[in-house]
Amino acid sequence: MADTVTIIDNRTGRQVECPIIKGTYGTPVIDIRDLNRELDLFVHDPGFLATSSCRSAITYLDGDKGILLHRGYPIEQLAVQSTYLEVCYLLLYGELPTQAQYEAFRADLNKRNLVHEHLMQFYSGYLHNAHPMAMLIGITGALSSYYHEAMDIHDPEDRDLTAKRVIAKMPILAANCYKHSVGHPFVYSRDDLSYVKNFLNMMFSVPNHHYDPPASAVRALDILMILHADHEQNASTSTVRLAGSAEANPFACIAAGIVTLWGRAHGGANEAVLRMLDEIGRPENIPKFIARAKDKNDPFRLMGFGHRVYKNYDPRATLIRKVCHELLEDLGTVDQPLFEIAMRLEEIALKDEYFIERKLYPNVDFYSGIILRALIIPTSMFTVLFALARSAGWISQWMEMMEDPELRIGRPRQLYIGPKKRDYIPIDQRV
Ligand code: SDX
């Protein structure tokens, strides 16, 4: 039996054989590239719900079984045994580094963990109360002006250098969004600190006081960043790929990814979850919010619930809930009530028929905000942290795409439903 599907146009009797391509795991795909030539037809798939946009070896998701693999390694193992910086290496190069490779990677990043002093002046153009994601978009886009003429995106060495610059500099740009918002002086990156501790240092140290975070806080953030590092062809990653397919500057492509991630339906949900939990305020208010989430006339949705792919549970949410509980226990933080509201909301929602039949489960954003608040990171910075973590995934996917021999500029088609052809009417003859 040939691995093909036959598509027959019943209007004309014309047909085309389309190959079925199987991957390592997951749903096989129909290669429909001959469809338009043979049958003069397009496929129509708004939101790309059932469309594979590329071949990728970086991340695999199984939404029904709640599986997430990075280069074949289960997220549950990476979250417990790895570090974010090691996962960056894995996403970029496809293998876990040896000790020597890891040290060389770190040393390479340390050579690039400064940002041109002129770029630091860009922040002054933002009001102190500007949303940090608006700052990060602008600053990251501006970074492309420092690496443009001299960089050749078709040169593998330049691409590798670009990836290291993104991973080395994004923590600086992200932390400075917070520093600008509170009027504190920027803190320089330090080679002697781990990647995550260095970021927290740039966030919270001030000239007269060195911030030394508890080990549990550093580890919780490290795990949170591992869980946000990459996630297949989500909206923001698809944006980076589409911009990159036009051979745009990779730093500008990352800025485009940040723009998409800011959406409340996507990465902006972690901030929206905390604002929702704050609005709920007490467990006895939960039923009112559940009712609003179910009311079709109310645009309110239960932030942190649902996922385009995970129609069972998001394995990251399960891991984050555990990390959250352990951190709050360790810190003895006042955020226990918030965590209790979140757990109670999850418990009630998962017993409600509306959520059960629509397979709406807590996603990666549901508990992450509680961890970030426990780390005294302001709510408006939550999606910046998501963007920081995801920048490793974005640049890895960009690298993979630029190496793909099948790379073509992305150009979806459409179903035109506008007016038929008609002639122009001069304004003095219009009624
Ligand atoms: C991320 O793609 C990725 O991988 C994303 C991400 C990543 O790591 O990159 O995992 C990160 O973006 C996680 C998702 C964060 N967003 C939220 O938590 C926002 C709240 N969630 C929803 O906006 C929604 O669930 C989406 C956008 C996440 C998924 O949307 P879908 O799959 O397109 O779902 P849908 O709009 O088709 O909804 C199906 C039904 C609808 O009801 P009916 O029309 O069938 O009656 O479920 C309802 C929706 O109204 N529904 C919700 C709901 N989510 C869907 N109802 C109430 N609350 C919700 N959260």
Short mmCIF file of C-alpha atoms and ligand atoms in Angstrom, two decimals:
data_model
loop_
_atom_site.label_atom_id
_atom_site.label_comp_id
_atom_site.label_asym_id
_atom_site.label_seq_id
_atom_site.Cartn_x
_atom_site.Cartn_y
_atom_site.Cartn_z
CA MET A 1 0.00 0.00 0.00
CA ALA A 2 1.60 3.29 -1.14
CA ASP A 3 2.02 6.00 1.45
CA THR A 4 -0.15 8.43 -0.51
CA VAL A 5 -3.59 10.00 -0.48
CA THR A 6 -5.55 10.55 -3.68
CA ILE A 7 -7.42 13.83 -3.87
CA ILE A 8 -10.15 13.83 -6.49
CA ASP A 9 -11.91 16.97 -7.69
CA ASN A 10 -15.43 15.60 -8.18
CA ARG A 11 -16.32 18.62 -10.33
CA THR A 12 -13.80 17.64 -13.02
CA GLY A 13 -12.78 14.07 -12.14
CA ARG A 14 -9.15 15.28 -12.06
CA GLN A 15 -7.09 13.75 -9.26
CA VAL A 16 -3.67 14.02 -7.66
CA GLU A 17 -1.61 11.54 -5.64
CA CYS A 18 -0.06 13.30 -2.63
CA PRO A 19 2.69 11.56 -0.63
CA ILE A 20 2.20 10.95 3.09
CA ILE A 21 5.37 11.77 5.00
CA LYS A 22 5.99 10.25 8.43
CA GLY A 23 8.22 11.81 11.08
CA THR A 24 9.99 10.23 14.05
CA TYR A 25 6.78 10.62 16.08
CA GLY A 26 3.46 12.35 15.66
CA THR A 27 0.81 12.81 13.01
CA PRO A 28 2.03 12.04 9.48
CA VAL A 29 1.62 14.89 6.96
CA ILE A 30 0.27 15.05 3.42
CA ASP A 31 2.68 16.84 1.10
CA ILE A 32 0.21 18.92 -0.92
CA ARG A 33 2.73 20.89 -2.96
CA ASP A 34 1.42 19.31 -6.19
CA LEU A 35 -2.22 20.08 -5.37
CA ASN A 36 -2.28 23.56 -6.86
CA ARG A 37 -0.42 22.57 -10.05
CA GLU A 38 -2.53 19.43 -10.68
CA LEU A 39 -5.98 20.55 -9.49
CA ASP A 40 -5.69 24.36 -9.39
CA LEU A 41 -6.86 24.27 -5.76
CA PHE A 42 -5.53 25.63 -2.44
CA VAL A 43 -6.16 24.13 0.98
CA HIS A 44 -7.94 26.36 3.50
CA ASP A 45 -6.85 26.10 7.17
CA PRO A 46 -7.42 29.37 9.13
CA GLY A 47 -5.08 29.51 12.13
CA PHE A 48 -3.09 26.61 10.63
CA LEU A 49 -4.82 24.19 13.03
CA ALA A 50 -4.04 21.18 10.83
CA THR A 51 -1.06 22.47 8.85
CA SER A 52 2.59 21.50 9.18
CA SER A 53 4.73 24.51 8.24
CA CYS A 54 8.18 22.88 8.31
CA ARG A 55 10.33 19.89 9.16
CA SER A 56 11.91 20.33 12.59
CA ALA A 57 14.10 18.18 14.85
CA ILE A 58 14.06 20.51 17.85
CA THR A 59 10.83 19.91 19.83
CA TYR A 60 8.07 17.31 19.76
CA LEU A 61 4.66 17.72 21.43
CA ASP A 62 1.92 15.18 21.84
CA GLY A 63 -1.12 17.17 22.95
CA ASP A 64 -3.21 14.12 23.85
CA LYS A 65 -0.55 12.33 25.86
CA GLY A 66 0.95 15.50 27.38
CA ILE A 67 4.41 14.72 25.96
CA LEU A 68 7.09 17.40 25.40
CA LEU A 69 10.56 16.42 24.13
CA HIS A 70 13.50 18.69 23.30
CA ARG A 71 15.86 16.91 20.88
CA GLY A 72 14.32 13.66 22.22
CA TYR A 73 14.84 14.41 25.93
CA PRO A 74 11.60 14.50 28.03
CA ILE A 75 10.88 17.90 29.60
CA GLU A 76 10.35 16.17 32.96
CA GLN A 77 14.01 15.00 32.92
CA LEU A 78 15.43 18.27 31.63
CA ALA A 79 13.53 20.29 34.26
CA VAL A 80 14.91 18.18 37.10
CA GLN A 81 18.44 17.32 35.86
CA SER A 82 19.49 20.11 33.46
CA THR A 83 19.94 23.89 33.56
CA TYR A 84 18.53 26.54 31.25
CA LEU A 85 21.95 27.27 29.73
CA GLU A 86 22.52 23.56 29.02
CA VAL A 87 19.06 23.39 27.39
CA CYS A 88 20.05 26.41 25.23
CA TYR A 89 23.04 24.38 23.99
CA LEU A 90 20.82 21.33 23.40
CA LEU A 91 18.24 23.33 21.40
CA LEU A 92 20.96 24.99 19.29
CA TYR A 93 23.26 22.06 18.58
CA GLY A 94 21.02 19.00 19.02
CA GLU A 95 23.08 17.21 21.68
CA LEU A 96 23.76 17.66 25.39
CA PRO A 97 27.23 19.23 25.79
CA THR A 98 30.23 17.48 27.30
CA GLN A 99 31.79 19.35 30.21
CA ALA A 100 34.41 20.82 27.86
CA GLN A 101 31.77 21.87 25.30
CA TYR A 102 29.68 23.46 28.05
CA GLU A 103 32.63 25.43 29.43
CA ALA A 104 33.56 26.62 25.92
CA PHE A 105 29.93 27.65 25.30
CA ARG A 106 29.84 29.62 28.54
CA ALA A 107 33.17 31.27 27.76
CA ASP A 108 31.87 32.24 24.30
CA LEU A 109 28.75 33.78 25.83
CA ASN A 110 30.84 35.68 28.40
CA LYS A 111 32.72 37.33 25.54
CA ARG A 112 29.37 38.71 24.34
CA ASN A 113 27.60 39.69 27.54
CA LEU A 114 28.08 43.42 27.06
CA VAL A 115 25.82 45.68 25.04
CA HIS A 116 26.93 48.85 23.22
CA GLU A 117 26.65 51.79 25.64
CA HIS A 118 24.70 53.76 23.02
CA LEU A 119 21.96 51.09 23.08
CA MET A 120 21.52 51.73 26.80
CA GLN A 121 20.44 55.26 25.93
CA PHE A 122 17.43 53.94 23.96
CA TYR A 123 15.62 53.17 27.24
CA SER A 124 15.46 56.87 28.09
CA GLY A 125 12.98 57.31 25.23
CA TYR A 126 10.42 55.26 27.20
CA LEU A 127 8.33 56.66 30.03
CA HIS A 128 9.11 54.93 33.31
CA ASN A 129 5.61 53.38 33.28
CA ALA A 130 5.94 52.07 29.72
CA HIS A 131 5.08 48.38 29.52
CA PRO A 132 8.37 46.44 29.65
CA MET A 133 7.33 44.36 26.64
CA ALA A 134 7.05 47.56 24.59
CA MET A 135 10.59 48.42 25.71
CA LEU A 136 11.94 44.94 24.93
CA ILE A 137 10.44 45.02 21.42
CA GLY A 138 12.07 48.37 20.66
CA ILE A 139 15.44 47.62 22.21
CA THR A 140 15.72 44.18 20.59
CA GLY A 141 14.80 45.67 17.22
CA ALA A 142 17.40 48.37 17.79
CA LEU A 143 20.02 45.70 18.49
CA SER A 144 19.70 44.75 14.80
CA SER A 145 21.24 48.13 13.91
CA TYR A 146 24.49 47.08 15.65
CA TYR A 147 24.71 43.78 13.76
CA HIS A 148 23.55 44.25 10.21
CA GLU A 149 26.02 45.11 7.43
CA ALA A 150 28.85 42.99 8.87
CA MET A 151 26.66 39.90 9.40
CA ASP A 152 25.98 37.34 6.66
CA ILE A 153 22.94 35.21 7.54
CA HIS A 154 24.05 32.68 4.90
CA ASP A 155 27.35 32.10 6.71
CA PRO A 156 27.03 29.32 9.33
CA GLU A 157 29.68 30.95 11.52
CA ASP A 158 27.83 34.27 11.48
CA ARG A 159 24.59 32.46 12.34
CA ASP A 160 26.27 30.71 15.27
CA LEU A 161 27.70 34.03 16.45
CA THR A 162 24.24 35.60 16.18
CA ALA A 163 22.73 32.83 18.31
CA LYS A 164 25.35 33.35 21.02
CA ARG A 165 24.82 37.12 20.93
CA VAL A 166 21.05 36.63 21.40
CA ILE A 167 21.49 34.26 24.34
CA ALA A 168 24.19 36.42 25.94
CA LYS A 169 22.48 39.79 25.49
CA MET A 170 18.77 39.13 26.01
CA PRO A 171 19.11 38.87 29.83
CA ILE A 172 20.77 42.32 29.82
CA LEU A 173 18.05 43.90 27.66
CA ALA A 174 15.33 42.24 29.74
CA ALA A 175 16.73 43.24 33.13
CA ASN A 176 17.27 46.83 31.97
CA CYS A 177 13.56 47.12 31.12
CA TYR A 178 12.90 46.67 34.84
CA LYS A 179 15.79 48.94 35.89
CA HIS A 180 14.46 51.72 33.67
CA SER A 181 10.95 51.33 35.09
CA VAL A 182 12.18 51.78 38.69
CA GLY A 183 14.81 54.41 37.93
CA HIS A 184 17.73 52.29 39.15
CA PRO A 185 21.12 52.30 37.38
CA PHE A 186 21.74 49.43 34.99
CA VAL A 187 23.85 46.61 36.42
CA TYR A 188 26.49 44.99 34.23
CA SER A 189 26.56 41.28 33.46
CA ARG A 190 28.97 39.21 35.60
CA ASP A 191 30.99 36.27 34.27
CA ASP A 192 31.31 34.70 37.72
CA LEU A 193 27.57 34.12 38.18
CA SER A 194 25.39 31.40 36.65
CA TYR A 195 23.15 32.51 33.78
CA VAL A 196 20.02 32.81 35.94
CA LYS A 197 21.78 34.25 39.01
CA ASN A 198 23.44 36.81 36.74
CA PHE A 199 20.01 37.82 35.43
CA LEU A 200 18.60 38.18 38.95
CA ASN A 201 21.67 40.19 39.89
CA MET A 202 21.12 42.56 36.96
CA MET A 203 17.47 42.85 38.00
CA PHE A 204 17.80 43.50 41.71
CA SER A 205 21.33 44.54 42.71
CA VAL A 206 21.85 48.28 43.31
CA PRO A 207 25.11 50.21 43.87
CA ASN A 208 24.69 50.17 47.63
CA HIS A 209 23.37 46.63 48.02
CA HIS A 210 24.34 43.39 46.31
CA TYR A 211 21.28 41.15 45.82
CA ASP A 212 22.01 37.58 46.80
CA PRO A 213 18.92 35.47 45.96
CA PRO A 214 18.07 32.30 47.90
CA ALA A 215 19.25 29.15 46.10
CA SER A 216 15.62 27.96 45.91
CA ALA A 217 14.67 31.12 44.00
CA VAL A 218 17.53 30.73 41.50
CA ARG A 219 16.64 27.07 40.92
CA ALA A 220 12.91 27.83 40.57
CA LEU A 221 13.62 30.48 37.91
CA ASP A 222 16.08 28.18 36.15
CA ILE A 223 13.41 25.47 35.90
CA LEU A 224 10.78 28.01 34.82
CA MET A 225 13.05 29.13 31.99
CA ILE A 226 13.71 25.53 30.91
CA LEU A 227 9.94 25.02 30.71
CA HIS A 228 9.53 28.12 28.53
CA ALA A 229 12.57 27.62 26.26
CA ASP A 230 10.89 26.20 23.17
CA HIS A 231 7.53 24.83 22.15
CA GLU A 232 7.44 23.72 18.49
CA GLN A 233 5.70 26.01 15.97
CA ASN A 234 3.70 28.23 18.37
CA ALA A 235 2.52 31.65 17.22
CA SER A 236 5.67 33.58 18.19
CA THR A 237 8.05 30.95 16.81
CA SER A 238 6.07 30.87 13.57
CA THR A 239 6.43 34.66 13.42
CA VAL A 240 10.21 34.40 13.80
CA ARG A 241 10.35 31.75 11.07
CA LEU A 242 8.15 33.76 8.68
CA ALA A 243 10.21 36.92 9.17
CA GLY A 244 13.41 34.91 8.87
CA SER A 245 12.23 33.22 5.66
CA ALA A 246 12.28 36.70 4.07
CA GLU A 247 15.97 36.91 5.07
CA ALA A 248 15.24 39.64 7.64
CA ASN A 249 17.87 40.54 10.23
CA PRO A 250 17.72 37.82 12.94
CA PHE A 251 17.60 40.33 15.80
CA ALA A 252 14.62 41.97 14.08
CA CYS A 253 13.07 38.49 13.74
CA ILE A 254 13.46 37.97 17.49
CA ALA A 255 11.78 41.36 18.05
CA ALA A 256 8.90 40.15 15.86
CA GLY A 257 8.63 37.04 18.02
CA ILE A 258 8.46 39.24 21.14
CA VAL A 259 5.61 41.21 19.55
CA THR A 260 3.57 38.05 19.01
CA LEU A 261 4.35 36.59 22.41
CA TRP A 262 2.94 39.74 24.07
CA GLY A 263 -0.59 38.74 23.04
CA ARG A 264 -2.81 37.70 25.96
CA ALA A 265 -3.80 34.56 24.08
CA HIS A 266 -0.12 33.59 23.98
CA GLY A 267 2.73 34.62 26.28
CA GLY A 268 0.86 37.60 27.72
CA ALA A 269 -1.34 35.09 29.57
CA ASN A 270 1.08 34.75 32.52
CA GLU A 271 0.61 38.41 33.40
CA ALA A 272 -3.15 38.10 32.76
CA VAL A 273 -3.37 35.06 35.09
CA LEU A 274 -1.93 37.02 38.04
CA ARG A 275 -4.23 39.97 37.38
CA MET A 276 -7.15 37.50 37.24
CA LEU A 277 -6.12 35.78 40.50
CA ASP A 278 -5.74 39.19 42.15
CA GLU A 279 -9.22 40.14 40.86
CA ILE A 280 -10.72 36.90 42.19
CA GLY A 281 -9.15 37.78 45.53
CA ARG A 282 -10.86 35.07 47.61
CA PRO A 283 -11.83 31.41 46.90
CA GLU A 284 -15.52 32.21 47.45
CA ASN A 285 -15.41 34.49 44.37
CA ILE A 286 -14.27 31.67 42.05
CA PRO A 287 -17.75 30.49 40.91
CA LYS A 288 -18.55 34.00 39.62
CA PHE A 289 -15.43 33.99 37.41
CA ILE A 290 -16.07 30.44 36.18
CA ALA A 291 -19.58 31.56 35.15
CA ARG A 292 -18.13 34.56 33.28
CA ALA A 293 -15.63 32.30 31.48
CA LYS A 294 -18.54 30.15 30.27
CA ASP A 295 -20.74 33.10 29.25
CA LYS A 296 -20.51 33.56 25.47
CA ASN A 297 -21.63 37.16 25.86
CA ASP A 298 -18.71 37.87 28.16
CA PRO A 299 -15.27 38.20 26.48
CA PHE A 300 -13.65 37.05 29.75
CA ARG A 301 -11.69 33.82 29.45
CA LEU A 302 -10.06 31.88 32.26
CA MET A 303 -6.46 32.99 31.74
CA GLY A 304 -3.99 30.12 32.00
CA PHE A 305 -6.51 27.57 30.79
CA GLY A 306 -6.69 25.91 27.41
CA HIS A 307 -4.14 25.27 24.72
CA ARG A 308 -4.17 24.93 20.96
CA VAL A 309 -2.24 21.63 21.13
CA TYR A 310 -2.50 20.20 24.65
CA LYS A 311 -5.99 18.77 24.85
CA ASN A 312 -5.18 16.75 27.94
CA TYR A 313 -2.69 18.34 30.29
CA ASP A 314 0.30 20.64 29.67
CA PRO A 315 3.24 18.72 31.18
CA ARG A 316 4.87 22.04 31.95
CA ALA A 317 1.92 23.13 34.12
CA THR A 318 2.25 19.98 36.20
CA LEU A 319 5.99 20.61 36.72
CA ILE A 320 5.48 24.31 37.43
CA ARG A 321 2.80 23.63 40.01
CA LYS A 322 5.26 21.38 41.91
CA VAL A 323 8.06 23.96 41.69
CA CYS A 324 5.63 26.66 42.81
CA HIS A 325 4.52 24.71 45.87
CA GLU A 326 8.09 23.90 46.92
CA LEU A 327 9.28 27.50 46.46
CA LEU A 328 6.39 28.99 48.44
CA GLU A 329 7.04 26.44 51.20
CA ASP A 330 10.76 27.30 51.20
CA LEU A 331 10.22 31.07 51.15
CA GLY A 332 7.24 30.95 53.48
CA THR A 333 5.92 33.65 51.22
CA VAL A 334 2.71 35.53 51.69
CA ASP A 335 1.64 34.32 48.25
CA GLN A 336 0.24 31.13 49.72
CA PRO A 337 -3.32 32.60 49.43
CA LEU A 338 -2.74 33.26 45.71
CA PHE A 339 -1.47 29.73 45.25
CA GLU A 340 -4.43 28.38 47.18
CA ILE A 341 -6.85 30.35 44.97
CA ALA A 342 -5.05 28.96 41.89
CA MET A 343 -5.27 25.38 43.16
CA ARG A 344 -8.95 25.84 44.11
CA LEU A 345 -9.72 27.41 40.72
CA GLU A 346 -8.02 24.48 38.97
CA GLU A 347 -9.94 21.99 41.10
CA ILE A 348 -13.34 23.61 40.41
CA ALA A 349 -12.72 24.17 36.70
CA LEU A 350 -11.58 20.61 36.09
CA LYS A 351 -14.85 19.31 37.55
CA ASP A 352 -16.97 21.65 35.41
CA GLU A 353 -18.54 20.07 32.30
CA TYR A 354 -17.80 23.18 30.19
CA PHE A 355 -14.05 22.80 30.72
CA ILE A 356 -14.09 19.01 30.58
CA GLU A 357 -15.90 18.77 27.22
CA ARG A 358 -13.67 21.48 25.72
CA LYS A 359 -10.53 19.86 27.18
CA LEU A 360 -9.45 23.08 28.87
CA TYR A 361 -6.65 22.35 31.34
CA PRO A 362 -4.14 24.62 33.09
CA ASN A 363 -1.32 25.57 30.71
CA VAL A 364 2.27 26.70 31.26
CA ASP A 365 1.13 30.20 32.23
CA PHE A 366 -1.27 29.22 35.01
CA TYR A 367 1.23 28.82 37.84
CA SER A 368 4.31 30.53 36.42
CA GLY A 369 3.14 33.98 37.51
CA ILE A 370 2.90 32.90 41.14
CA ILE A 371 6.55 31.81 41.07
CA LEU A 372 7.58 35.08 39.46
CA ARG A 373 5.67 37.10 42.04
CA ALA A 374 7.33 35.07 44.82
CA LEU A 375 10.66 36.11 43.24
CA ILE A 376 9.48 39.77 43.63
CA ILE A 377 9.39 40.16 39.85
CA PRO A 378 6.70 42.73 38.95
CA THR A 379 3.65 41.40 37.09
CA SER A 380 4.38 43.62 34.08
CA MET A 381 7.76 41.82 33.70
CA PHE A 382 6.25 38.32 33.53
CA THR A 383 6.01 38.15 29.74
CA VAL A 384 9.49 39.66 29.47
CA LEU A 385 10.74 36.62 31.41
CA PHE A 386 8.81 34.37 29.02
CA ALA A 387 10.41 36.18 26.04
CA LEU A 388 13.87 35.88 27.63
CA ALA A 389 13.44 32.12 28.08
CA ARG A 390 11.86 31.61 24.63
CA SER A 391 14.60 33.58 22.82
CA ALA A 392 16.73 30.40 22.91
CA GLY A 393 13.95 28.49 21.15
CA TRP A 394 13.34 31.27 18.65
CA ILE A 395 16.99 31.55 17.61
CA SER A 396 17.36 27.75 17.48
CA GLN A 397 14.34 27.48 15.19
CA TRP A 398 15.71 30.37 13.07
CA MET A 399 19.08 28.56 12.78
CA GLU A 400 17.33 25.31 11.79
CA MET A 401 15.24 27.13 9.19
CA MET A 402 18.26 28.93 7.67
CA GLU A 403 20.01 25.55 7.30
CA ASP A 404 16.95 23.94 5.66
CA PRO A 405 17.59 23.25 1.94
CA GLU A 406 13.81 23.53 1.41
CA LEU A 407 13.78 27.11 2.78
CA ARG A 408 11.47 29.33 0.70
CA ILE A 409 9.98 32.68 1.68
CA GLY A 410 6.73 31.95 3.54
CA ARG A 411 3.73 33.13 1.53
CA PRO A 412 0.29 31.77 2.53
CA ARG A 413 -2.57 32.23 0.03
CA GLN A 414 -6.23 33.17 0.75
CA LEU A 415 -9.84 32.64 -0.20
CA TYR A 416 -10.95 35.96 -1.78
CA ILE A 417 -14.50 36.90 -0.78
CA GLY A 418 -14.45 40.58 -1.80
CA PRO A 419 -16.40 42.43 -4.56
CA LYS A 420 -16.28 41.35 -8.21
CA LYS A 421 -14.30 43.48 -10.69
CA ARG A 422 -15.92 46.95 -11.14
CA ASP A 423 -15.02 50.33 -12.73
CA TYR A 424 -13.95 53.49 -10.92
CA ILE A 425 -16.66 56.14 -10.44
CA PRO A 426 -15.54 59.82 -10.27
CA ILE A 427 -16.52 61.42 -6.97
CA ASP A 428 -18.94 63.90 -8.59
CA GLN A 429 -20.96 60.95 -9.99
CA ARG A 430 -21.25 58.99 -6.76
CA VAL A 431 -24.56 58.98 -4.90
C1 SDX B 1 0.75 29.76 25.40
O1 SDX B 1 1.07 27.38 21.05
C2 SDX B 1 1.80 27.26 22.09
O2 SDX B 1 2.55 26.30 22.24
C3 SDX B 1 1.64 28.40 23.14
C4 SDX B 1 2.43 28.19 24.42
C5 SDX B 1 3.93 28.20 24.16
O3 SDX B 1 4.66 27.66 25.01
O4 SDX B 1 4.36 28.86 23.16
O5 SDX B 1 2.07 26.97 25.05
C6 SDX B 1 2.17 29.34 25.40
O6 SDX B 1 0.38 30.62 24.61
C7 SDX B 1 -0.21 29.04 26.32
C8 SDX B 1 -1.68 29.58 26.16
C9 SDX B 1 -1.79 30.83 27.03
N1 SDX B 1 -3.07 31.50 26.80
C10 SDX B 1 -4.05 31.52 27.75
O7 SDX B 1 -3.98 30.94 28.85
C11 SDX B 1 -5.23 32.41 27.38
C12 SDX B 1 -6.54 31.65 27.65
N2 SDX B 1 -6.64 30.56 26.70
C13 SDX B 1 -7.43 30.75 25.48
O8 SDX B 1 -7.29 32.03 24.94
C14 SDX B 1 -7.34 29.58 24.52
O9 SDX B 1 -7.49 28.46 25.26
C15 SDX B 1 -6.11 29.42 23.64
C16 SDX B 1 -5.85 30.64 22.80
C17 SDX B 1 -4.93 29.12 24.47
C18 SDX B 1 -6.37 28.21 22.73
O10 SDX B 1 -7.36 28.59 21.89
P1 SDX B 1 -8.00 27.52 20.88
O11 SDX B 1 -7.42 26.17 20.91
O12 SDX B 1 -8.07 28.23 19.56
O13 SDX B 1 -9.39 27.31 21.55
P2 SDX B 1 -10.67 27.86 20.93
O14 SDX B 1 -10.59 29.36 20.86
O15 SDX B 1 -10.93 27.10 19.66
O16 SDX B 1 -11.72 27.47 22.07
C19 SDX B 1 -12.43 26.23 22.01
C20 SDX B 1 -13.60 26.44 22.99
C21 SDX B 1 -14.37 27.73 22.70
O17 SDX B 1 -15.68 27.54 23.20
P3 SDX B 1 -16.84 27.07 22.14
O18 SDX B 1 -16.81 28.11 20.99
O19 SDX B 1 -16.41 25.70 21.66
O20 SDX B 1 -18.11 27.10 22.93
O21 SDX B 1 -13.08 26.58 24.32
C22 SDX B 1 -13.38 27.88 24.80
C23 SDX B 1 -13.70 28.75 23.59
O22 SDX B 1 -14.56 29.82 23.94
N3 SDX B 1 -12.19 28.33 25.53
C24 SDX B 1 -12.23 28.93 26.71
C25 SDX B 1 -10.89 29.13 27.05
N4 SDX B 1 -10.09 28.68 26.07
C26 SDX B 1 -10.91 28.19 25.12
N5 SDX B 1 -13.26 29.30 27.52
C27 SDX B 1 -12.93 29.90 28.68
N6 SDX B 1 -11.66 30.12 29.09
C28 SDX B 1 -10.62 29.77 28.30
N7 SDX B 1 -9.38 30.00 28.69
#
